[in-house]
Every structure is written in C-alpha cells, then in structure tokens.
Amino acid sequence: MPAASRNSIGGGGGGRGFGINDDVDILTEVLKRLDGRSLCVAACVCRLWSSIARNDSLWEELCFRHVSPGARPVVVALGGYKRLYMVCVRPVLKRLALARPRVWSPVEVQLSLSLFCVDYYETLAGSGPPSSLLFLCNPVNV
Amino acid sequence: MVPYETAAAAPPIPIGNPPASSSSSSSNTIIPKPPEIDGLLAGAGYKVRSSDLRHVAQRLERLETAMLNSPSQQLSLLASDAVLYNPSDLSTWVDSLLSELNQSQSLPSLPSDLSDLMSNPTALDGSWMDQQLPPPTAAVHNQQPPQLTVVTAVEEDSGIRLVHMLMTCAEYVQRGELALAGSLIQDMQSLLTRVNTGCGIGKVAGYFIDALGRRVFAAGGGGGVPGGSAYENEILYHHFYEACPYLKFAHFTANQAILEAFDGHDCVHVVDFNLMHGLQWPALIQALALRPGGPPLLRLTGIGPPSPDGRDSLREIGLRLAELARSVNVRFAFRGVAAARLEDVKPWMLQVNPKEAVAVNSIMQLHKLLGPGSPGDPARPAPIDAVLGWIRSLNPKIMTVVEQESNHNQPAFLDRFTESLYYYSTMFDSLDACALQPEKALAEMYIQREICNVVSCEGSARLERHEPLANWRERLTRAGFRPLHLGSNAFKQASMLLTLFSAEGYCVEENEGCLTLGWHSRPLIAASAWHAVAETAVGAVSDVPVVGGVVL
C-alpha cells in the first residue's frame, strides 16, 4: 500500500491538517466531478480511491442522468453506469467528437441505452465477449 | 468504382445495339438491319458503323501505344503538319493517323495482354467507346514511362471487360445458349486471375462468376446455395449484423415505430417473422421498460426454422430474452413457432388475444413469399396473398416491413442479373468501408449466399425475390393495408446510428413516410410501417395518420 494513504488512514493528527483521504464522503464528492479519463486515472491511485471509483453513482454523473432519471434501475440491471460509460457513452462521445458537459438529446439517450441493452443481451448468451458494439471503437474512416 | 460506373451508365449496349463483337451468329438471329451507325457515338459527333466498332477500337489502341512510344517531336509534327480529312469518320481517320506514324517508325509489339484483348471477340463490344473520346487533335502525353500507363489501363480495362463479359454471359443464359455461356465463364475465370479480387469490381465479379457457373454447370439446372444449414445462416447473419448498419437500422427503425404504436396499451404482442438470435428485441424491451407510465405486458412470438439436431433454439432465445426482461422488470412471455416456410404458419399458431395490441415485424421475409408456391391446386391463392390475408385478419396495430430496395424479381433473367450486379456492387462498396476484419469476411459470405440464390436458382428454390418499395406499397395497399408514416424520431435515430458507424458514405432518406438507408445516394434497404384498415372503412380513409412521438 502506498505510503501516503497509510499515513492518512492511520489518523491525520500530528499537526498535519486535513488529508484528502480522511473523509470518504468528501473524497467521493470530489471524484464525482471528474471527467471520465480523470476518473479512470484516479481509480489507479490507491486502493481507497479505487474502491470509491468502483461506486457506480460516480459514473452516473458522467452519463446522462439528468436527462433520464427514471433510467437508473434499468441501467443498473443491464450492467451499471460504469459499464455503460466505458462501453457506450465514452465511444459515442468520442465518435461524435463532443466534450462532456453538454446536453444529451433524448434520441441520443435512447439509442445509447438500446445499444447498451443489446450488449448486455449478448453477455447473456455467454459465447465469448459481446461484439455488437465493436463498431463504435473503430477509427473513423474518412 | 470507376470501371463499373461506366458500364452501369451504358447498359443499352449489350441489350439495344447488337454489339459487333459478339459472335456473328447473334447478329443474324436478331432481325437483320442495314449496317447502322452506332447511336452513342453519333451523339458525340462521330460516325462509326456498329460493325466497325471492334476494328476501330483496336486501331485506336494501337494508335495510343504508338503515340506513347513515339518521340515528342514526331507527335508535334503529327499535330501540326498532318492533313487529315473528315475526323468524324473515325475508322478512316484512325487508319490515316496510324499510317502517318508508321511511316517514321514501326509499331511496337503489343504486350501479350493487349493482343489477348484483341483476339477475344466477345470482350471488346465497344467498351472503349463508352468513355468520351478525345478530340482529334492529339493530346501529347506527359513523361510517364509507357510501361506504367499500359499496365493501369489493362487493370482498369480488365474490370470493364469483366463487367461486359458478365453481361454477355447473362444474355447467353437468358437465350439458353449454355455452351457459349460456359466457355465465357471459363474465360472470365482466367481473366479473374489478372484482376485484384481483394476489393472492388474484382471481388464482386468473382462472386457473380461463381453464381453463373453454378447455374450453367449444375446438373439438372438451378444450382443450389452453397452450404446452408440454419445454424450457419444464423452465424453469418450475426456477422452481417455487426459489420454494417443495415440490420441495425432495420431493427431500430422498426422498434421505434412499434414503440410509438403501442403507446397507451397495456397488453402488447409482437410477432417476429424471423427470430434468429432475437437481437432486435432487447432494445424494445428496454424502451418499454423506460416508457412513461411503466411497461406493458409484452408477449413475443418468434417464428423460425425448425432446428435439425433436436436443440430447441427458439426456446433458448426466448429464455434469454425472458431473463433480460426480468432484470428490467418487464412482464414478458415468449412463444416459439417452428416453421420451415412462412406460408406454413397458420394464424391459430400465434394465439393472438383479441384484447391485445398486435405488431407484426417482418425483416426481409416477405419477399420469400413471392415465388410460385407449392404446385398442385391452382385455386389456392398465391403465398404472399394468403399470408397478407391472415396478417390482416389479426388486425395488427402496426406491421413493420423492411425489404431490400431493388428489383430482383423481374421475369427476364438478364434484367435481374443487371440489377443485382449494380445492387450488390454498391453493397460491397459499403462493406469495404467498414474496418471490422473477421466480421467483414463472414458478412461477405452472407451476401454471397443471396447473390447465389438470385442468380443461380429458379422456381421455388429462388427465395430472394426482392422488390422495390413502390411494388410493396402497391401490393400492401391492394391487400388492405394503409401506410403509417415513420415519425421524425425514427429519422433522427437512424441518422445518429449512421454517425456512429465509421464509414462516411451511408445516407438515410425519407421517402413518403418510409425510411431508406443507402450508400452514396443509392438506397439499399427500405423500412416502412403499415396498419390494417377495417373492412367497412376501406373507402373512407382520408388522412394518413402520423404516428406520434413518445420521447423518453
């Protein structure tokens, strides 16, 4: 375990002030505001951060929660927001060459969810990794 | 694909003007006409007799080679000092130019490819004449080494030749001259070795030559589709689904229409004419789960071929879909109907409840019913009419129909062949632009089976009887259906789907309430929605209802 985290979990006393790892809730709030790439990087910092990053609600912020709040149970059932982000939202954003803070249109939400659902369905088949979303990862052929 | 576009722009040559180069017996069997001036060239201002076309082409080619090889000084002399009369009479003009050049140098010996080209009478049916001929003033070629230009001319020329040979071969097949067709097929196969069959016209031509070969050489007429177990078909279908957007477009567009039609209903029933792996339905289940007001009770009846080895594949798919529906809290029931052909299905097998809203979904299935049907009882209606009849009796809220947008069901073989050559070339072009390697090869096999069926099968074996949207509109209207316009949501969804696909040539178009997906403005697949009109109201239908949008 890296030295920094051991020191701070053991107690931030000794005149050192507040350590970022002292309060998990605050840490979660901070990580919630990161963009996708930064969140992935944060997940590699230490075990504490990694376990926080595994919290699906962090990834919900990155997806289109504000457009479709009722979608949560469905998304969770189909694999969770982190998977939705990695498998669907991130390639779509990249393909459409968009920055993250933007308003998703309902059609975009629906199509992304549909693609995600097909992907989940393929995992149910259990015959190898799902491949229906591979087309999203290919370089644009101009 | 430049060589092919040239050919597609000039289909009249093999059909209308009897080509001078095809065997002379063919000119004699057609009603004899006086030696006539070639019509296409006359339009460009040149007078050439049709019978002279081959001769002129040969001479022009030799002239080109001679010009390439002659020193520039001599060419400029030719351009300025030579006196040539009557340039519109191409035949004599070319001969005189050649003799001018001949005076100063002997003609170089032609590469063996070119001389092969000239000795093959069936190939050169005016193929050079398709392109705009250069004006009589000689254009001095730039300092490219002559070797290079000749090679590329042969490559491109081979592509054009292949297409013309294919058309000629198809004409022989239509006339029943199978021996001539057979020898031409062998010529084409040897020409294929010199063409790049990895992409472009070479690849498509290879498949068509193969299909023609099956037709001509199969004992007992009507070659079969290669392989063809239902399991293999499903695998190829799956790869076709992944490699290009046609099936995804079909599924998502149909789902959107069905979703909108089911608005406000609590018991819904979808009948799928070809379940395959059920890839269309997860998205609908998810969309129903998220609709405002909560999901309805969804019943799905999937029709598919019976599995030979005792596996109940329909039931397995049903179980998988049920598991997905359970995880998103949609009440779901599945029923599988195993039938070898769609016309064997009877409405009672579907167990439709009168209180539920029914959607019938046919993705590229209806055209299989356009064949002659089972022989025997002439009083029975044609299969397509029988099936449309019982669909109508179910009183569906919506019937989604997706079909290939091409006419591969014309009575004359040559027409079918020409149209399918154009259609599948375009489709292969679009596939080439997709980069998924292993999927692409298997997707091509899927398309190859369709090509084989269209070209080499006849009668009840020929299932791929595609017809264009206009024909389907007419047929469905006659059967008592009225169109439902696909709303703007479907269009937006299709457009977004295409932006996600990597290739830039796809285009979605709206065609009187139907959506078509095509490649570079050639529609390849058309999706439409219909509903049955009540018997009494057939005369009174005025407005076409536009399906309202339900936005999640």
XYZ file of C-alpha atoms in Angstrom:
694
model
C 0.000 0.000 0.000
C 1.445 3.399 -0.948
C 2.838 5.396 1.924
C 0.600 8.436 1.603
C -2.638 6.567 2.082
C -1.337 4.571 5.038
C -0.345 7.712 6.825
C -3.664 9.440 6.318
C -5.869 6.493 7.171
C -3.937 5.942 10.335
C -5.106 9.379 11.520
C -4.433 12.806 10.239
C -3.297 14.215 13.530
C 0.085 15.488 14.442
C -0.447 18.977 13.131
C -0.697 17.925 9.563
C -4.216 19.291 8.997
C -6.840 17.688 6.840
C -5.813 14.943 4.412
C -7.855 14.293 1.347
C -8.312 10.683 2.319
C -9.648 11.452 5.805
C -13.266 11.776 4.833
C -14.529 9.318 2.295
C -17.705 11.282 1.641
C -15.830 14.421 0.724
C -13.470 12.410 -1.402
C -16.445 10.895 -3.186
C -17.920 14.325 -3.817
C -14.658 15.487 -5.310
C -14.240 12.449 -7.516
C -17.818 12.799 -8.684
C -16.905 15.929 -10.519
C -14.135 14.432 -12.574
C -14.380 13.663 -16.231
C -14.093 10.126 -17.458
C -10.419 9.988 -18.147
C -9.501 11.595 -14.860
C -11.767 9.231 -13.007
C -10.067 6.261 -14.598
C -6.706 7.685 -13.622
C -7.960 8.351 -10.091
C -9.013 4.735 -9.818
C -5.376 3.746 -10.167
C -4.037 5.932 -7.391
C -4.539 3.704 -4.386
C -6.912 1.105 -3.011
C -9.113 3.638 -1.271
C -9.591 5.686 -4.378
C -10.056 2.554 -6.427
C -12.850 1.339 -4.175
C -14.539 4.718 -4.298
C -14.245 4.822 -8.054
C -15.998 1.494 -8.235
C -19.056 3.171 -6.812
C -21.487 3.251 -9.682
C -23.069 6.564 -8.732
C -19.853 8.359 -9.649
C -20.197 7.118 -13.184
C -23.828 8.087 -13.258
C -22.734 11.691 -13.214
C -20.794 11.100 -16.366
C -23.705 9.562 -18.149
C -26.961 11.262 -18.865
C -28.643 11.031 -15.532
C -30.135 14.461 -15.734
C -31.925 13.712 -18.931
C -33.450 10.445 -17.940
C -33.650 9.984 -14.183
C -36.007 7.050 -14.379
C -33.431 5.056 -16.252
C -31.407 4.137 -13.231
C -32.987 0.783 -12.383
C -32.741 -0.263 -15.991
C -29.144 0.791 -16.360
C -28.200 -0.905 -13.122
C -29.893 -4.077 -14.276
C -28.079 -4.006 -17.589
C -24.669 -3.725 -16.025
C -24.365 -0.408 -14.266
C -23.268 3.074 -15.112
C -19.589 2.361 -15.165
C -20.043 -0.257 -17.833
C -22.464 1.988 -19.680
C -19.868 4.697 -19.695
C -16.969 2.523 -20.782
C -18.804 0.518 -23.375
C -21.261 3.036 -24.790
C -21.073 6.617 -23.660
C -17.344 7.113 -23.986
C -17.083 5.722 -27.543
C -20.178 7.652 -28.566
C -18.787 10.904 -27.206
C -15.507 10.230 -28.924
C -17.168 9.343 -32.185
C -19.372 12.392 -32.116
C -16.290 14.418 -31.085
C -18.045 16.028 -28.163
C -16.907 17.479 -24.881
C -18.509 16.007 -21.805
C -20.554 18.867 -20.360
C -23.335 19.044 -22.875
C -27.000 18.312 -23.086
C -27.864 14.905 -24.424
C -30.832 14.795 -26.734
C -33.499 12.169 -25.982
C -32.725 10.362 -29.208
C -29.076 10.067 -28.239
C -30.012 8.770 -24.824
C -32.411 6.232 -26.226
C -30.048 4.978 -28.876
C -27.177 4.657 -26.412
C -29.349 2.746 -24.000
C -30.591 0.497 -26.801
C -27.059 -0.317 -27.872
C -26.137 -0.954 -24.260
C -29.054 -3.311 -23.932
C -28.011 -5.307 -26.976
C -24.552 -5.562 -25.478
C -25.983 -6.893 -22.208
C -28.105 -9.377 -24.116
C -25.019 -10.708 -25.822
C -23.300 -11.255 -22.494
C -26.294 -13.374 -21.521
C -25.534 -15.597 -24.481
C -22.254 -16.393 -22.828
C -20.490 -17.240 -26.050
C -17.414 -15.073 -25.904
C -17.185 -11.326 -25.340
C -20.050 -9.262 -26.733
C -19.226 -7.850 -30.108
C -22.201 -5.806 -31.197
C -20.606 -2.571 -30.026
C -17.228 -3.158 -31.640
C -18.220 -0.875 -34.470
C -18.127 2.032 -32.049
C -14.453 1.563 -31.367
C -13.152 1.668 -34.879
C -11.326 4.676 -36.218
C -13.421 6.938 -38.358
C -12.820 6.137 -41.988
C -12.798 9.481 -43.690
C -15.622 2.085 -58.631
C -14.978 3.809 -61.878
C -14.959 0.869 -64.247
C -18.281 -0.352 -63.097
C -19.991 3.016 -63.142
C -19.050 3.321 -66.759
C -20.742 0.085 -67.510
C -23.784 0.901 -65.480
C -24.181 4.126 -67.410
C -24.330 2.273 -70.667
C -26.490 -0.778 -70.243
C -28.112 -0.357 -73.623
C -25.009 -1.586 -75.376
C -25.491 -5.296 -74.806
C -29.246 -5.139 -74.997
C -30.204 -2.496 -77.556
C -27.466 -2.149 -80.125
C -26.367 -5.629 -81.047
C -22.665 -5.453 -80.231
C -20.495 -6.007 -83.230
C -18.095 -8.122 -81.286
C -20.371 -10.846 -80.034
C -20.358 -13.845 -82.269
C -21.719 -13.042 -85.638
C -24.412 -15.652 -85.310
C -26.096 -13.472 -82.723
C -26.463 -10.592 -85.160
C -28.069 -12.939 -87.604
C -30.624 -14.337 -85.231
C -31.792 -10.837 -84.401
C -33.872 -9.130 -87.087
C -31.292 -8.104 -89.726
C -30.856 -4.351 -90.061
C -28.860 -2.335 -92.586
C -25.321 -1.561 -91.367
C -26.176 1.242 -88.986
C -24.237 3.993 -87.365
C -23.604 3.431 -83.688
C -26.096 5.583 -81.834
C -23.985 6.513 -78.830
C -21.060 7.690 -80.898
C -23.351 9.593 -83.224
C -24.445 11.558 -80.204
C -20.808 12.537 -79.674
C -20.381 13.562 -83.272
C -18.577 10.548 -84.665
C -19.833 8.360 -87.434
C -18.860 4.760 -86.935
C -20.677 1.745 -88.193
C -21.650 -0.669 -85.463
C -19.952 -3.471 -87.319
C -16.721 -1.497 -87.387
C -16.648 -0.818 -83.673
C -14.206 -3.555 -82.833
C -11.887 -2.683 -85.635
C -11.865 0.980 -84.695
C -11.224 0.135 -81.077
C -8.254 -1.991 -81.941
C -6.825 0.698 -84.132
C -7.327 3.380 -81.522
C -5.491 1.266 -79.036
C -2.585 0.746 -81.351
C -2.591 4.442 -82.032
C -2.400 5.183 -78.336
C 0.526 2.842 -77.875
C 2.250 4.300 -80.883
C 1.776 7.831 -79.598
C 3.105 6.876 -76.202
C 6.186 5.405 -77.720
C 6.912 7.943 -80.356
C 9.280 10.827 -79.676
C 7.556 14.105 -78.904
C 8.983 15.805 -81.923
C 7.196 13.449 -84.170
C 3.954 13.900 -82.291
C 4.053 17.635 -82.685
C 4.687 17.133 -86.377
C 1.654 14.918 -86.422
C -0.415 17.510 -84.660
C 0.508 20.418 -86.843
C 1.593 19.078 -90.211
C -0.525 16.091 -90.870
C -3.520 16.702 -93.057
C -6.440 14.589 -92.044
C -9.782 14.640 -93.656
C -13.156 14.047 -92.146
C -12.321 13.335 -88.496
C -15.899 12.363 -87.747
C -15.375 9.230 -89.765
C -13.365 7.588 -87.035
C -12.473 4.493 -88.926
C -10.593 6.144 -91.740
C -9.221 8.868 -89.507
C -7.552 6.414 -87.184
C -6.151 4.437 -90.068
C -4.653 7.521 -91.599
C -3.090 8.605 -88.324
C -1.596 5.197 -87.856
C -0.136 5.205 -91.299
C 1.412 8.616 -90.625
C 3.071 7.265 -87.541
C 4.036 4.125 -89.327
C 5.992 5.979 -91.884
C 8.585 7.012 -89.366
C 8.690 4.063 -87.035
C 7.443 0.551 -86.847
C 4.703 -0.057 -84.326
C 5.948 -1.549 -81.066
C 4.868 -5.094 -80.462
C 1.929 -5.100 -78.145
C 2.128 -6.650 -74.691
C 0.595 -10.067 -74.687
C -2.308 -8.854 -72.557
C -3.408 -6.378 -75.155
C -3.140 -8.784 -78.025
C -5.191 -11.206 -75.991
C -7.713 -8.443 -75.648
C -7.957 -8.053 -79.368
C -8.239 -11.696 -80.203
C -11.082 -12.259 -77.796
C -14.101 -11.312 -79.846
C -16.608 -11.359 -77.067
C -14.842 -8.934 -74.800
C -14.458 -5.823 -76.864
C -18.026 -4.945 -77.540
C -17.441 -1.270 -77.715
C -16.110 -0.987 -74.193
C -13.695 1.702 -75.271
C -16.487 3.668 -76.821
C -18.213 4.258 -73.535
C -15.801 6.916 -72.482
C -15.786 10.341 -74.025
C -13.332 10.107 -76.903
C -10.556 12.672 -77.012
C -10.890 15.322 -79.697
C -8.969 14.644 -82.883
C -6.088 16.975 -82.017
C -3.575 14.662 -80.435
C -3.017 15.248 -76.753
C 0.656 14.853 -76.088
C 1.072 12.540 -73.136
C 3.281 13.668 -70.311
C 6.568 11.983 -69.497
C 5.174 8.915 -67.822
C 7.059 5.778 -68.760
C 4.845 3.964 -71.244
C 5.017 0.749 -69.244
C 3.115 2.179 -66.312
C 0.228 3.643 -68.213
C -0.270 0.485 -70.172
C -0.421 -1.616 -67.030
C -3.037 0.502 -65.326
C -5.036 0.659 -68.494
C -5.025 -3.114 -68.563
C -6.121 -3.326 -64.899
C -8.967 -0.914 -65.340
C -9.721 -2.341 -68.676
C -9.907 -5.808 -67.171
C -12.507 -4.589 -64.748
C -14.587 -3.133 -67.572
C -14.077 -6.272 -69.596
C -15.247 -8.439 -66.751
C -18.432 -6.488 -66.416
C -19.156 -6.656 -70.110
C -18.349 -10.323 -70.203
C -20.695 -10.896 -67.292
C -23.495 -9.110 -69.110
C -22.862 -11.014 -72.298
C -22.799 -14.273 -70.404
C -26.086 -13.438 -68.740
C -27.558 -12.720 -72.135
C -26.441 -16.133 -73.385
C -28.010 -17.740 -70.335
C -31.252 -15.938 -70.969
C -31.270 -17.144 -74.561
C -30.492 -20.667 -73.455
C -27.108 -20.808 -75.175
C -25.466 -22.563 -72.267
C -22.434 -23.809 -74.188
C -21.427 -20.276 -75.117
C -22.124 -19.140 -71.573
C -19.965 -21.920 -70.214
C -16.965 -21.067 -72.336
C -17.352 -17.413 -71.444
C -17.382 -18.325 -67.768
C -14.076 -20.095 -68.232
C -12.649 -17.035 -69.968
C -13.821 -14.864 -67.124
C -12.258 -17.143 -64.553
C -8.917 -16.871 -66.273
C -9.279 -13.104 -66.500
C -10.021 -13.010 -62.777
C -6.514 -14.188 -62.039
C -5.206 -10.973 -63.511
C -7.524 -8.696 -61.592
C -7.317 -7.696 -57.953
C -10.021 -9.804 -56.340
C -9.417 -8.368 -52.905
C -11.664 -5.412 -53.395
C -13.740 -3.508 -55.862
C -15.062 -4.869 -59.088
C -12.829 -7.946 -58.970
C -14.375 -9.229 -55.796
C -17.968 -8.691 -56.862
C -17.294 -10.117 -60.293
C -15.793 -13.198 -58.672
C -18.993 -13.899 -56.775
C -21.164 -13.372 -59.806
C -18.995 -15.559 -61.994
C -19.251 -18.236 -59.326
C -23.019 -17.927 -59.235
C -23.310 -18.051 -63.014
C -21.097 -21.101 -63.016
C -23.415 -22.835 -60.582
C -26.337 -22.064 -62.810
C -24.743 -23.137 -66.042
C -22.791 -26.172 -64.912
C -25.148 -27.613 -62.346
C -26.650 -30.881 -63.439
C -30.390 -30.627 -63.656
C -30.474 -26.852 -63.803
C -30.679 -24.495 -60.849
C -27.540 -24.694 -58.747
C -28.076 -24.725 -55.019
C -26.957 -22.191 -52.463
C -23.588 -23.193 -51.007
C -23.877 -24.937 -47.640
C -26.875 -23.538 -45.862
C -27.731 -25.073 -42.539
C -29.895 -22.866 -40.357
C -27.154 -22.695 -37.740
C -24.600 -21.456 -40.272
C -27.079 -18.938 -41.545
C -27.519 -17.547 -38.068
C -23.775 -17.098 -37.635
C -23.394 -15.343 -40.970
C -26.414 -13.202 -40.174
C -24.855 -12.198 -36.872
C -21.653 -11.111 -38.560
C -23.610 -9.217 -41.180
C -25.401 -7.505 -38.286
C -22.089 -6.396 -36.827
C -20.187 -5.429 -39.930
C -22.611 -2.974 -41.465
C -25.544 -0.893 -40.294
C -28.339 -2.303 -42.471
C -29.766 -4.713 -39.930
C -29.267 -2.336 -37.028
C -31.083 0.332 -38.998
C -33.890 -2.122 -39.698
C -34.218 -3.146 -36.061
C -34.055 0.282 -34.514
C -36.416 1.856 -37.019
C -38.951 -0.928 -36.632
C -38.649 -0.775 -32.848
C -39.276 2.945 -32.811
C -42.406 2.549 -34.888
C -43.660 -0.325 -32.746
C -42.944 1.624 -29.568
C -44.967 4.556 -30.810
C -47.820 2.332 -31.944
C -48.007 0.626 -28.550
C -48.431 3.896 -26.734
C -51.279 3.622 -24.250
C -51.693 -0.137 -24.468
C -51.144 -2.417 -21.532
C -51.098 -5.755 -23.277
C -48.967 -5.947 -26.353
C -47.982 -8.805 -28.611
C -45.171 -8.786 -31.138
C -44.980 -11.402 -33.887
C -41.499 -11.712 -35.363
C -41.318 -13.465 -38.707
C -37.671 -14.387 -38.327
C -36.357 -14.577 -34.814
C -32.703 -15.549 -35.484
C -30.871 -14.589 -32.275
C -33.530 -12.153 -31.225
C -31.153 -9.223 -31.497
C -33.952 -6.819 -32.285
C -35.909 -7.296 -29.072
C -33.618 -6.293 -26.195
C -33.812 -2.688 -27.323
C -37.608 -2.786 -27.475
C -37.845 -4.411 -24.059
C -35.598 -1.729 -22.619
C -37.530 1.068 -24.301
C -40.810 -0.335 -22.994
C -39.284 -0.563 -19.526
C -38.479 3.126 -19.618
C -41.664 4.447 -21.137
C -43.602 6.912 -19.055
C -46.419 5.109 -17.311
C -44.491 1.908 -16.957
C -44.030 -1.118 -19.152
C -46.894 -3.176 -20.575
C -47.207 -6.918 -20.521
C -45.168 -7.955 -23.530
C -45.719 -11.178 -25.430
C -43.323 -12.146 -28.157
C -43.991 -14.857 -30.716
C -40.893 -15.761 -32.650
C -41.073 -17.702 -35.911
C -38.032 -19.561 -37.098
C -36.886 -22.671 -38.939
C -37.008 -25.922 -37.019
C -33.613 -26.970 -35.688
C -32.462 -30.274 -37.101
C -30.470 -31.610 -34.182
C -33.157 -31.536 -31.545
C -31.961 -28.293 -29.952
C -34.904 -26.033 -29.417
C -33.080 -22.893 -30.471
C -36.245 -20.816 -30.451
C -36.844 -21.679 -26.830
C -33.261 -20.862 -25.881
C -33.562 -17.420 -27.401
C -36.868 -16.977 -25.654
C -35.321 -17.848 -22.312
C -32.541 -15.356 -22.851
C -34.981 -12.603 -23.730
C -37.089 -13.515 -20.716
C -34.093 -13.175 -18.466
C -33.358 -9.740 -19.839
C -36.973 -8.697 -19.438
C -36.963 -9.955 -15.867
C -33.913 -7.906 -14.978
C -35.566 -4.715 -16.204
C -38.910 -5.598 -14.683
C -40.969 -6.060 -17.805
C -43.612 -8.783 -17.672
C -42.747 -10.990 -20.598
C -43.976 -14.169 -22.241
C -42.412 -15.927 -25.205
C -43.716 -18.449 -27.674
C -41.736 -20.049 -30.455
C -43.269 -21.245 -33.711
C -41.068 -23.521 -35.789
C -41.897 -23.439 -39.469
C -39.723 -24.158 -42.478
C -41.504 -21.583 -44.597
C -43.540 -18.576 -43.672
C -46.515 -19.783 -45.666
C -46.716 -22.864 -43.430
C -47.595 -20.699 -40.451
C -51.268 -20.548 -39.606
C -52.734 -17.735 -37.556
C -54.029 -20.048 -34.845
C -50.430 -20.973 -34.013
C -49.828 -17.415 -32.877
C -52.623 -17.453 -30.306
C -53.412 -13.825 -30.551
C -55.655 -12.467 -27.867
C -58.294 -10.081 -29.248
C -57.711 -7.587 -26.427
C -54.051 -7.058 -27.078
C -52.325 -4.680 -29.455
C -50.523 -6.702 -32.101
C -47.400 -5.742 -34.008
C -46.161 -7.844 -36.902
C -42.483 -7.493 -37.701
C -41.023 -8.706 -40.974
C -37.345 -8.023 -41.610
C -36.560 -9.201 -45.149
C -39.026 -12.088 -45.085
C -41.971 -11.096 -47.229
C -40.071 -11.323 -50.494
C -39.602 -15.048 -49.946
C -43.320 -15.471 -50.449
C -43.325 -14.126 -53.984
C -42.391 -17.437 -55.538
C -44.713 -19.809 -57.307
C -45.671 -21.589 -54.087
C -46.485 -25.258 -53.895
C -47.747 -26.645 -57.176
C -50.965 -28.516 -57.336
C -54.057 -26.618 -56.522
C -54.405 -23.621 -58.862
C -57.397 -22.360 -56.919
C -55.288 -21.630 -53.853
C -54.161 -18.033 -53.536
C -50.532 -17.089 -54.037
C -48.481 -17.479 -50.839
C -47.983 -13.742 -50.412
C -51.692 -13.048 -50.648
C -52.521 -15.857 -48.244
C -50.061 -14.583 -45.660
C -51.072 -10.940 -46.044
C -54.638 -12.097 -45.672
C -54.142 -13.737 -42.324
C -51.955 -10.890 -41.101
C -54.833 -8.605 -41.839
C -57.226 -10.876 -40.004
C -55.135 -10.399 -36.872
C -55.943 -6.696 -37.109
C -52.446 -5.556 -36.169
C -51.868 -2.102 -34.748
C -48.748 -1.945 -36.858
C -46.874 -4.070 -39.345
C -43.248 -3.139 -39.874
C -41.797 -4.197 -43.196
C -38.131 -3.900 -44.083
C -37.048 -5.067 -47.500
C -34.108 -4.778 -49.866
C -34.611 -1.855 -52.189
C -34.044 -3.416 -55.576
C -35.926 -5.381 -58.193
C -34.536 -8.909 -58.313
C -37.810 -10.460 -59.287
C -38.231 -9.430 -62.886
C -39.305 -12.197 -65.249
C -36.310 -11.838 -67.572
C -33.063 -13.265 -66.249
C -30.887 -10.568 -67.796
C -32.835 -7.779 -66.091
C -32.498 -9.493 -62.732
C -28.825 -10.070 -63.314
C -28.096 -6.490 -64.269
C -29.987 -5.062 -61.367
C -28.429 -7.399 -58.834
C -24.934 -6.682 -60.185
C -25.470 -2.998 -59.541
C -27.113 -3.557 -56.167
C -24.541 -5.915 -54.728
C -21.614 -3.898 -56.067
C -22.919 -0.953 -54.112
C -23.385 -3.091 -51.050
C -19.871 -4.499 -51.291
C -18.536 -0.976 -51.673
C -20.197 -0.007 -48.431
C -18.847 -3.109 -46.744
C -15.324 -2.328 -47.902
C -15.506 0.916 -45.984
C -16.107 -0.923 -42.708
C -12.978 -1.987 -40.976
C -14.040 -4.928 -38.786
C -11.899 -7.633 -40.278
C -13.222 -11.042 -39.231
C -16.812 -9.857 -39.372
C -16.329 -8.496 -42.846
C -15.330 -11.813 -44.381
C -18.301 -13.625 -42.905
C -20.652 -10.782 -43.765
C -19.475 -11.144 -47.342
C -20.339 -14.822 -47.250
C -23.811 -13.899 -46.117
C -24.202 -11.591 -49.098
C -22.665 -14.190 -51.373
C -25.453 -16.615 -50.497
C -28.023 -14.052 -51.504
C -26.243 -13.478 -54.791
C -26.142 -17.204 -55.491
C -29.818 -17.517 -54.811
C -30.775 -14.611 -57.044
C -28.576 -15.698 -59.940
C -28.392 -19.447 -59.909
C -31.747 -20.611 -58.556
C -35.149 -20.769 -60.173
C -38.691 -21.627 -59.311
C -39.446 -22.423 -55.713
C -35.730 -22.602 -54.872
C -35.316 -18.932 -55.685
C -36.294 -17.284 -52.435
C -34.554 -13.953 -52.746
C -37.160 -12.224 -54.836
C -36.528 -8.673 -53.750
C -38.839 -5.980 -54.954
C -38.609 -2.235 -54.524
C -40.640 -0.126 -52.137
C -43.001 1.059 -54.846
C -44.051 -2.526 -55.587
C -44.548 -3.291 -51.904
C -46.634 -0.162 -51.454
C -48.912 -1.223 -54.235
C -49.146 -4.806 -53.049
C -49.837 -3.925 -49.433
C -52.411 -1.322 -50.385
C -54.199 -3.897 -52.511
C -54.167 -6.278 -49.569
C -55.968 -3.734 -47.423
C -53.171 -2.021 -45.529
C -52.573 1.675 -45.181
C -49.222 3.294 -44.554
C -48.182 4.713 -41.223
C -45.629 7.439 -41.519
C -42.443 6.823 -39.585
C -42.025 9.902 -37.451
C -39.095 12.234 -37.110
C -37.813 10.337 -34.085
C -37.115 7.337 -36.253
C -35.283 9.529 -38.733
C -33.186 11.186 -36.040
C -32.356 7.846 -34.524
C -31.306 6.429 -37.874
C -29.155 9.469 -38.602
C -27.443 9.187 -35.276
C -26.855 5.491 -35.795
C -25.108 6.277 -39.023
C -22.865 8.892 -37.469
C -21.732 6.217 -35.064
C -20.782 3.911 -37.887
C -17.322 4.570 -39.134
C -17.884 4.880 -42.849
C -18.918 8.187 -44.316
C -20.924 7.137 -47.319
C -24.172 5.982 -45.709
C -27.237 8.139 -46.098
C -30.724 7.989 -44.639
C -33.554 9.346 -46.725
C -37.202 9.810 -46.135
C -39.468 8.580 -48.884
C -43.153 9.395 -48.384
C -43.147 8.322 -44.776
C -40.734 5.445 -45.245
C -37.048 5.489 -44.452
C -34.337 4.171 -46.718
C -30.720 3.551 -45.898
C -28.312 3.673 -48.767
C -24.755 4.078 -49.826
C -23.867 7.282 -51.656
C -27.418 8.102 -52.602
C -28.279 4.616 -53.786
C -30.941 3.279 -51.368
C -30.236 -0.310 -50.408
C -32.789 -1.098 -47.736
C -36.218 0.402 -47.098
C -38.252 0.390 -43.876
C -41.966 1.084 -43.791
C -44.877 0.715 -41.391
C -48.482 -0.273 -42.119
C -51.720 -0.909 -40.390
C -54.780 -2.827 -41.405
C -57.882 -0.893 -42.248
C -61.228 -2.226 -41.083
C -63.210 -3.758 -43.916
C -66.051 -1.246 -43.797
C -63.779 1.759 -43.766
C -61.710 0.904 -46.857
C -63.402 3.527 -48.986
C -63.481 6.189 -46.310
C -59.839 6.501 -45.325
C -58.754 10.060 -45.914
C -55.849 11.188 -43.767
C -52.755 9.155 -43.261
C -52.203 9.140 -39.528
C -48.741 10.172 -38.457
C -47.556 8.092 -35.561
C -46.984 10.476 -32.678
C -43.614 10.607 -30.982
C -43.110 9.280 -27.495
C -39.946 10.794 -26.171
C -38.257 9.160 -23.237
